[in-house]
mmCIF file of C-alpha atoms in Angstrom:
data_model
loop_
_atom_site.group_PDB
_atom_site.id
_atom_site.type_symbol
_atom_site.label_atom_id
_atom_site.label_comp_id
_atom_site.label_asym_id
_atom_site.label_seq_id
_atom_site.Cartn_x
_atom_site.Cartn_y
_atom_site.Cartn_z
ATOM 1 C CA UNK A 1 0.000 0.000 0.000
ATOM 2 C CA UNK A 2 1.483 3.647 -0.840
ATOM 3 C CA UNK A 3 1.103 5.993 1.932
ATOM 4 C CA UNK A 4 -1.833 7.967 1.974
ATOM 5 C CA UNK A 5 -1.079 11.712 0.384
ATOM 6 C CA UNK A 6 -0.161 8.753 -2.729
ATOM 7 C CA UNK A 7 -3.214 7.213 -2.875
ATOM 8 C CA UNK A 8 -5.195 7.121 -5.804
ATOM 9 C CA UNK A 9 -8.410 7.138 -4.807
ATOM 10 C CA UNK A 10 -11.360 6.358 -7.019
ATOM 11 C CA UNK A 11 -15.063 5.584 -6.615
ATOM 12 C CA UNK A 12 -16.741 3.444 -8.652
ATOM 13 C CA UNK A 13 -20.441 1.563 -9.225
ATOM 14 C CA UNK A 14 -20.048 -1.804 -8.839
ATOM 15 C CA UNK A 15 -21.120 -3.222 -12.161
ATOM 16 C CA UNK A 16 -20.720 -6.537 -14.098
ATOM 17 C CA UNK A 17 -18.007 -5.111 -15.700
ATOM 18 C CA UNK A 18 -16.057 -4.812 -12.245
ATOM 19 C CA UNK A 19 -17.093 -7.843 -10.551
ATOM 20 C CA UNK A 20 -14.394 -9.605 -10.339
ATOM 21 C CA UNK A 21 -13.394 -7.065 -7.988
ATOM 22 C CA UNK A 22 -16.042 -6.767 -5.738
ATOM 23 C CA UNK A 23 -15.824 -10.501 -5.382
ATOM 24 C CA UNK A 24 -11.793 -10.218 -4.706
ATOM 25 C CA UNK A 25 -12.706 -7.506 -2.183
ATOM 26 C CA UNK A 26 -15.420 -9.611 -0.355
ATOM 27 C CA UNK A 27 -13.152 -12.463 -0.225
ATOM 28 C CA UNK A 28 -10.024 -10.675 1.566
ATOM 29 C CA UNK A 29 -9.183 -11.083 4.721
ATOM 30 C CA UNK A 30 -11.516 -9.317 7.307
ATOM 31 C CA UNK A 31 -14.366 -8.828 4.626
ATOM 32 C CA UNK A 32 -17.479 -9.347 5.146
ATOM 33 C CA UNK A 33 -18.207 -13.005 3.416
ATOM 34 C CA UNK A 34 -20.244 -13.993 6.039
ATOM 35 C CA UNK A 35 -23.242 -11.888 4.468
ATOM 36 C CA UNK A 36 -22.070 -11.063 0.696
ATOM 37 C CA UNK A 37 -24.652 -7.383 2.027
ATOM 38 C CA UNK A 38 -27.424 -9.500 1.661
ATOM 39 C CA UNK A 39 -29.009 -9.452 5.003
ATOM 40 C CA UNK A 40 -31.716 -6.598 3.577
ATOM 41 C CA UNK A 41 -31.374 -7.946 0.796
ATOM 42 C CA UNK A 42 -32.981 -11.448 0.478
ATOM 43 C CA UNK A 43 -35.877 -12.358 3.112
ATOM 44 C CA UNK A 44 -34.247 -15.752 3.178
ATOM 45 C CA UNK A 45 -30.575 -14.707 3.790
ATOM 46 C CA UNK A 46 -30.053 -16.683 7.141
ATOM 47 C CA UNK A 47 -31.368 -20.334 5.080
ATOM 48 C CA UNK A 48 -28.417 -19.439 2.523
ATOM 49 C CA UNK A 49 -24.570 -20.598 2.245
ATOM 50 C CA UNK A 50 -22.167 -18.250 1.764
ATOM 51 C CA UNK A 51 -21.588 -19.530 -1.561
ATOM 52 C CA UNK A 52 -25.095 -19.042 -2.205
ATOM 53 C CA UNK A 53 -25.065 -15.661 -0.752
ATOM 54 C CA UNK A 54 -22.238 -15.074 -2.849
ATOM 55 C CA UNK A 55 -24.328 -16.403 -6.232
ATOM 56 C CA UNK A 56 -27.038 -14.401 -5.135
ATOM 57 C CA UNK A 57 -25.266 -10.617 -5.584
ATOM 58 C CA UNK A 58 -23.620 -11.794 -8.429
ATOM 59 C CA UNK A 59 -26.999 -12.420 -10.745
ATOM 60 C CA UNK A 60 -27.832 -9.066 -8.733
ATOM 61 C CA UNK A 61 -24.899 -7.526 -10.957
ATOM 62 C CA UNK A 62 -25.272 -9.356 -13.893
ATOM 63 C CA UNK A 63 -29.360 -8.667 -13.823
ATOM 64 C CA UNK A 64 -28.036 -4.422 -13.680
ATOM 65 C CA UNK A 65 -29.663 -4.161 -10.609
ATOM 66 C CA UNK A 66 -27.701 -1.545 -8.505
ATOM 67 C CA UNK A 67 -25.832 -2.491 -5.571
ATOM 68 C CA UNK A 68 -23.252 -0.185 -4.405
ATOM 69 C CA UNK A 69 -19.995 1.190 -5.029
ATOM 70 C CA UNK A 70 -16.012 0.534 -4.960
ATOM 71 C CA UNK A 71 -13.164 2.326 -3.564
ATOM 72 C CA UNK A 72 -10.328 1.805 -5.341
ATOM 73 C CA UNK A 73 -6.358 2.953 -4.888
ATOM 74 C CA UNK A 74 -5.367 2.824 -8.553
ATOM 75 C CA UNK A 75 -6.819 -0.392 -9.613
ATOM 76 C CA UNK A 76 -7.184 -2.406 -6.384
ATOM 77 C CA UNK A 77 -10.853 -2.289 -4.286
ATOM 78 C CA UNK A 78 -10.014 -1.314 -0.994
ATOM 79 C CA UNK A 79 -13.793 0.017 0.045
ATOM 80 C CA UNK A 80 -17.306 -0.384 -0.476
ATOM 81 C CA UNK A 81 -20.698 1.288 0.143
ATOM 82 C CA UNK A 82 -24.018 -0.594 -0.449
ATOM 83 C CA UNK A 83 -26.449 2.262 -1.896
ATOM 84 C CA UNK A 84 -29.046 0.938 -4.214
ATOM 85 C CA UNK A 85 -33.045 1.437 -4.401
ATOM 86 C CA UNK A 86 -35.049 1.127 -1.081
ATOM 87 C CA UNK A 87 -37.174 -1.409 -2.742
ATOM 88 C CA UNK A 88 -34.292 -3.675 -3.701
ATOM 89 C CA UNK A 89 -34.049 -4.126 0.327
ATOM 90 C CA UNK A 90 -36.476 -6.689 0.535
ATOM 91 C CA UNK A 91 -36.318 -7.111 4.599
ATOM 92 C CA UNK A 92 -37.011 -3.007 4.526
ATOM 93 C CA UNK A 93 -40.611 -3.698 3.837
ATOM 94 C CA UNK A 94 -41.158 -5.207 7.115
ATOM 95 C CA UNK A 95 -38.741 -3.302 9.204
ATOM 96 C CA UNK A 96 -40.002 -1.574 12.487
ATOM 97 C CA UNK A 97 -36.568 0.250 12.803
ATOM 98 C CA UNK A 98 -36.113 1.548 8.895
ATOM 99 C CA UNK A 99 -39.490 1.644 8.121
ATOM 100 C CA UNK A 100 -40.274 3.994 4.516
ATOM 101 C CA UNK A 101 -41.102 7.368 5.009
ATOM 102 C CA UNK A 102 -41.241 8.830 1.580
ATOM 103 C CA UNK A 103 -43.829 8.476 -0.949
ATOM 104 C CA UNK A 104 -43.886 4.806 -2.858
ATOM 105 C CA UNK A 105 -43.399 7.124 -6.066
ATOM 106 C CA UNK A 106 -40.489 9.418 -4.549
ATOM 107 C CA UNK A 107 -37.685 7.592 -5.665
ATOM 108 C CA UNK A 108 -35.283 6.615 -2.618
ATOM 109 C CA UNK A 109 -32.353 5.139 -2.257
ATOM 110 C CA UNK A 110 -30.953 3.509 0.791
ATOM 111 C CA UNK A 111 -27.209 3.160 2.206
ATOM 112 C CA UNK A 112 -26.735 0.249 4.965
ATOM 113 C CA UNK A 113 -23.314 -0.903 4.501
ATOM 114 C CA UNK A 114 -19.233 0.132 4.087
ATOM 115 C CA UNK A 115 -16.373 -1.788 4.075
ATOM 116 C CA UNK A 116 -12.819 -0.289 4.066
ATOM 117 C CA UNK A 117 -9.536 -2.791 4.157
ATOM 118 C CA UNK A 118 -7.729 -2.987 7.441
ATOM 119 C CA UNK A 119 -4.542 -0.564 6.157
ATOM 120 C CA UNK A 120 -6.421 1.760 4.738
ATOM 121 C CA UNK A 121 -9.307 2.553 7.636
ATOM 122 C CA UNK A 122 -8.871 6.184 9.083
ATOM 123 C CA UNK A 123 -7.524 7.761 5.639
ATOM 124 C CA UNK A 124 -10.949 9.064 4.288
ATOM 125 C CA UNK A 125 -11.984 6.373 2.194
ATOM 126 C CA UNK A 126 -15.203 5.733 4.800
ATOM 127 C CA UNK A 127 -16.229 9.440 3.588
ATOM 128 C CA UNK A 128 -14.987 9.748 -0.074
ATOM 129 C CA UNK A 129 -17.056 6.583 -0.264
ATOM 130 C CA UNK A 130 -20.104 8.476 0.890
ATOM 131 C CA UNK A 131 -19.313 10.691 -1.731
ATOM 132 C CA UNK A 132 -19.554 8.269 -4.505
ATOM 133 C CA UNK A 133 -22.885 6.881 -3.429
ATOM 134 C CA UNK A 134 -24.494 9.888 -3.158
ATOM 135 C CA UNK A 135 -22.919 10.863 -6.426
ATOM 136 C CA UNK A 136 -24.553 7.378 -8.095
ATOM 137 C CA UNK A 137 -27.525 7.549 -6.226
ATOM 138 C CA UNK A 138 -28.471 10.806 -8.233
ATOM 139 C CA UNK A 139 -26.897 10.105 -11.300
ATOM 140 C CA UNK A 140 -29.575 7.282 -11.148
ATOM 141 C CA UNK A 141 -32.467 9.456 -10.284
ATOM 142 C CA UNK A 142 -32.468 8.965 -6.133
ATOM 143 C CA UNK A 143 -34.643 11.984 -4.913
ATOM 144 C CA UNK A 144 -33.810 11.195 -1.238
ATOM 145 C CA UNK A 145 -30.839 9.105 0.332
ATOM 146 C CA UNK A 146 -31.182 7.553 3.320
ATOM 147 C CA UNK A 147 -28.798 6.262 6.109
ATOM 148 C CA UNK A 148 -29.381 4.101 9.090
ATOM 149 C CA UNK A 149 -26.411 5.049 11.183
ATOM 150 C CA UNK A 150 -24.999 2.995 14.310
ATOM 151 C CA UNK A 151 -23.292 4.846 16.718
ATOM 152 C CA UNK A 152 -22.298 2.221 19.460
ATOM 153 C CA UNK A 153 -19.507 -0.035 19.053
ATOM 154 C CA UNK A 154 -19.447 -3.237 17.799
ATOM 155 C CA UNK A 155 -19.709 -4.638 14.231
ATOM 156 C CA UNK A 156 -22.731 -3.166 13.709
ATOM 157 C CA UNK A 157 -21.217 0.229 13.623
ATOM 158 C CA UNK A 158 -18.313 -0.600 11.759
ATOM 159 C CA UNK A 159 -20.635 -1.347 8.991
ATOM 160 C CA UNK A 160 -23.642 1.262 8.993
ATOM 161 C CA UNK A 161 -21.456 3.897 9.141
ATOM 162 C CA UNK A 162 -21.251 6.408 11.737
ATOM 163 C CA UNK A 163 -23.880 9.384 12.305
ATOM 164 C CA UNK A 164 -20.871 12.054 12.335
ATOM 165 C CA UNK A 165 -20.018 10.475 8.579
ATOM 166 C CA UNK A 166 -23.603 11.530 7.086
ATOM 167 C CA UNK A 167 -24.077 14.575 9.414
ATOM 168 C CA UNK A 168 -20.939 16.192 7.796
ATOM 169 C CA UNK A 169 -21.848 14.693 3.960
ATOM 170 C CA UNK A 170 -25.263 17.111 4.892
ATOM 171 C CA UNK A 171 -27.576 14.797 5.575
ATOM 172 C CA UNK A 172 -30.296 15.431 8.192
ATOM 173 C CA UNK A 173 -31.213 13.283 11.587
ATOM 174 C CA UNK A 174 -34.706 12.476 11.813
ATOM 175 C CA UNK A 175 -34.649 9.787 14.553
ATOM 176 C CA UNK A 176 -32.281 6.993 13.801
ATOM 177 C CA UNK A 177 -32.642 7.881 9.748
ATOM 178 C CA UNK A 178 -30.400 10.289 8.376
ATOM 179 C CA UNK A 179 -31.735 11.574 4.917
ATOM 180 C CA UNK A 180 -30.231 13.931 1.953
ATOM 181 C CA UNK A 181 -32.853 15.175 -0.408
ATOM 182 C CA UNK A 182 -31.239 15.550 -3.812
ATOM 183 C CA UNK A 183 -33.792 17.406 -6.196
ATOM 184 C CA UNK A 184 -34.359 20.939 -6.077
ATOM 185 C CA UNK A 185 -37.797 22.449 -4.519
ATOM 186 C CA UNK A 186 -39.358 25.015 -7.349
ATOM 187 C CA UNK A 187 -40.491 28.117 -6.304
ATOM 188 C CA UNK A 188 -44.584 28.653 -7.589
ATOM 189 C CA UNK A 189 -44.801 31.715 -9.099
ATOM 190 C CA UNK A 190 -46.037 34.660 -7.410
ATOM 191 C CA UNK A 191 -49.672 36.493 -7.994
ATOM 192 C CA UNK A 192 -49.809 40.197 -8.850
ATOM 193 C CA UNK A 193 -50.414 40.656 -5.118
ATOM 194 C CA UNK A 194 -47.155 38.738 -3.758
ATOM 195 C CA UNK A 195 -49.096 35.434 -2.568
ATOM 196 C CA UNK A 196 -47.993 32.459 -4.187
ATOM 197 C CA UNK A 197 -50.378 30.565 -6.790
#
């Protein structure tokens, strides 16, 4: 690894094109293979192998359905973020803690995961990361983005993210979601008299 005022530092969607290297990512040491970021994912994740779990993201891919995004220091993944379409997180639908807020219509995306290799963890990847997802998410059309932050420690927080990540990327708390609205309001156009039509 170069130091970090070297690093190239790159944020990609994770695409069929690039899947070899979300798979080389997921299978390093300390990733999270365990889950393949299917937990929200698939109501059945628990009943599935990791193999499975693993076959499962990849037809994801392959099927164009968005995922999430890759870090990368030149060419190697060393990060990722899962940011795709609220409604491509099955398990959301029943959820009592990230229940939907927005319109069905209002298109939403939802962030619920990060990675970041060992070595390269506390050199802004976490938040340039961020960066890319948001920048995705509304290069896809994503009205709102939403975050489910964990503040307390454990593995859980490692991989939600941490509130102080979103709050300075501008999103806003509104209990345990954190949301940045990405279109633009429009003004209505004033009467004769100054009240709006």
């Amino acid at each position: 690894m170069r130091n970090n005022n070297a690093m190239e530092l790159t944020v990609r969607p994770v695409a069929a094109e690039n899947l070899n290297d979300f798979v080389a990512l997921f299978e390093s040491r300390g990733a999270p293979h365990f889950c393949w970021c299917t937990l929200y994912r698939m109501p059945d994740q628990r009943l599935l192998s990791n193999a499975e779990k693993k076959e499962a993201m990849c037809n994801m891919l392959h099927e164009g359905i968005p995922v999430g995004v890759l870090a990368y220091d030149g060419e190697r993944p060393i990060g990722w973020c899962s940011v795709a379409p609220r409604e491509t997180y099955k398990r959301l639908d029943r959820s009592r803690t990230m229940p939907r807020v927005t319109p069905a219509d209002l298109p939403t995306w939802t962030i619920l995961c990060f990675f970041v290799l060992r070595t390269y963890r506390s050199k802004g990847v976490a938040k340039r990361l961020l960066e890319g997802a948001v920048a995705y998410a509304r290069a896809q059309g994503a009205q709102v983005i939403e975050a489910y932050p964990f503040d307390t420690a454990g593995l859980s927080s490692t991989h939600r993210g941490h509130s102080s990540l979103f709050k300075k990327a501008g999103f806003r708390q509104d209990g345990k979601r954190w949301f940045l609205e990405t279109f633009n309001f429009v003004s209505l156009p004033e009467k004769k008299n100054g009240s709006k039509t």
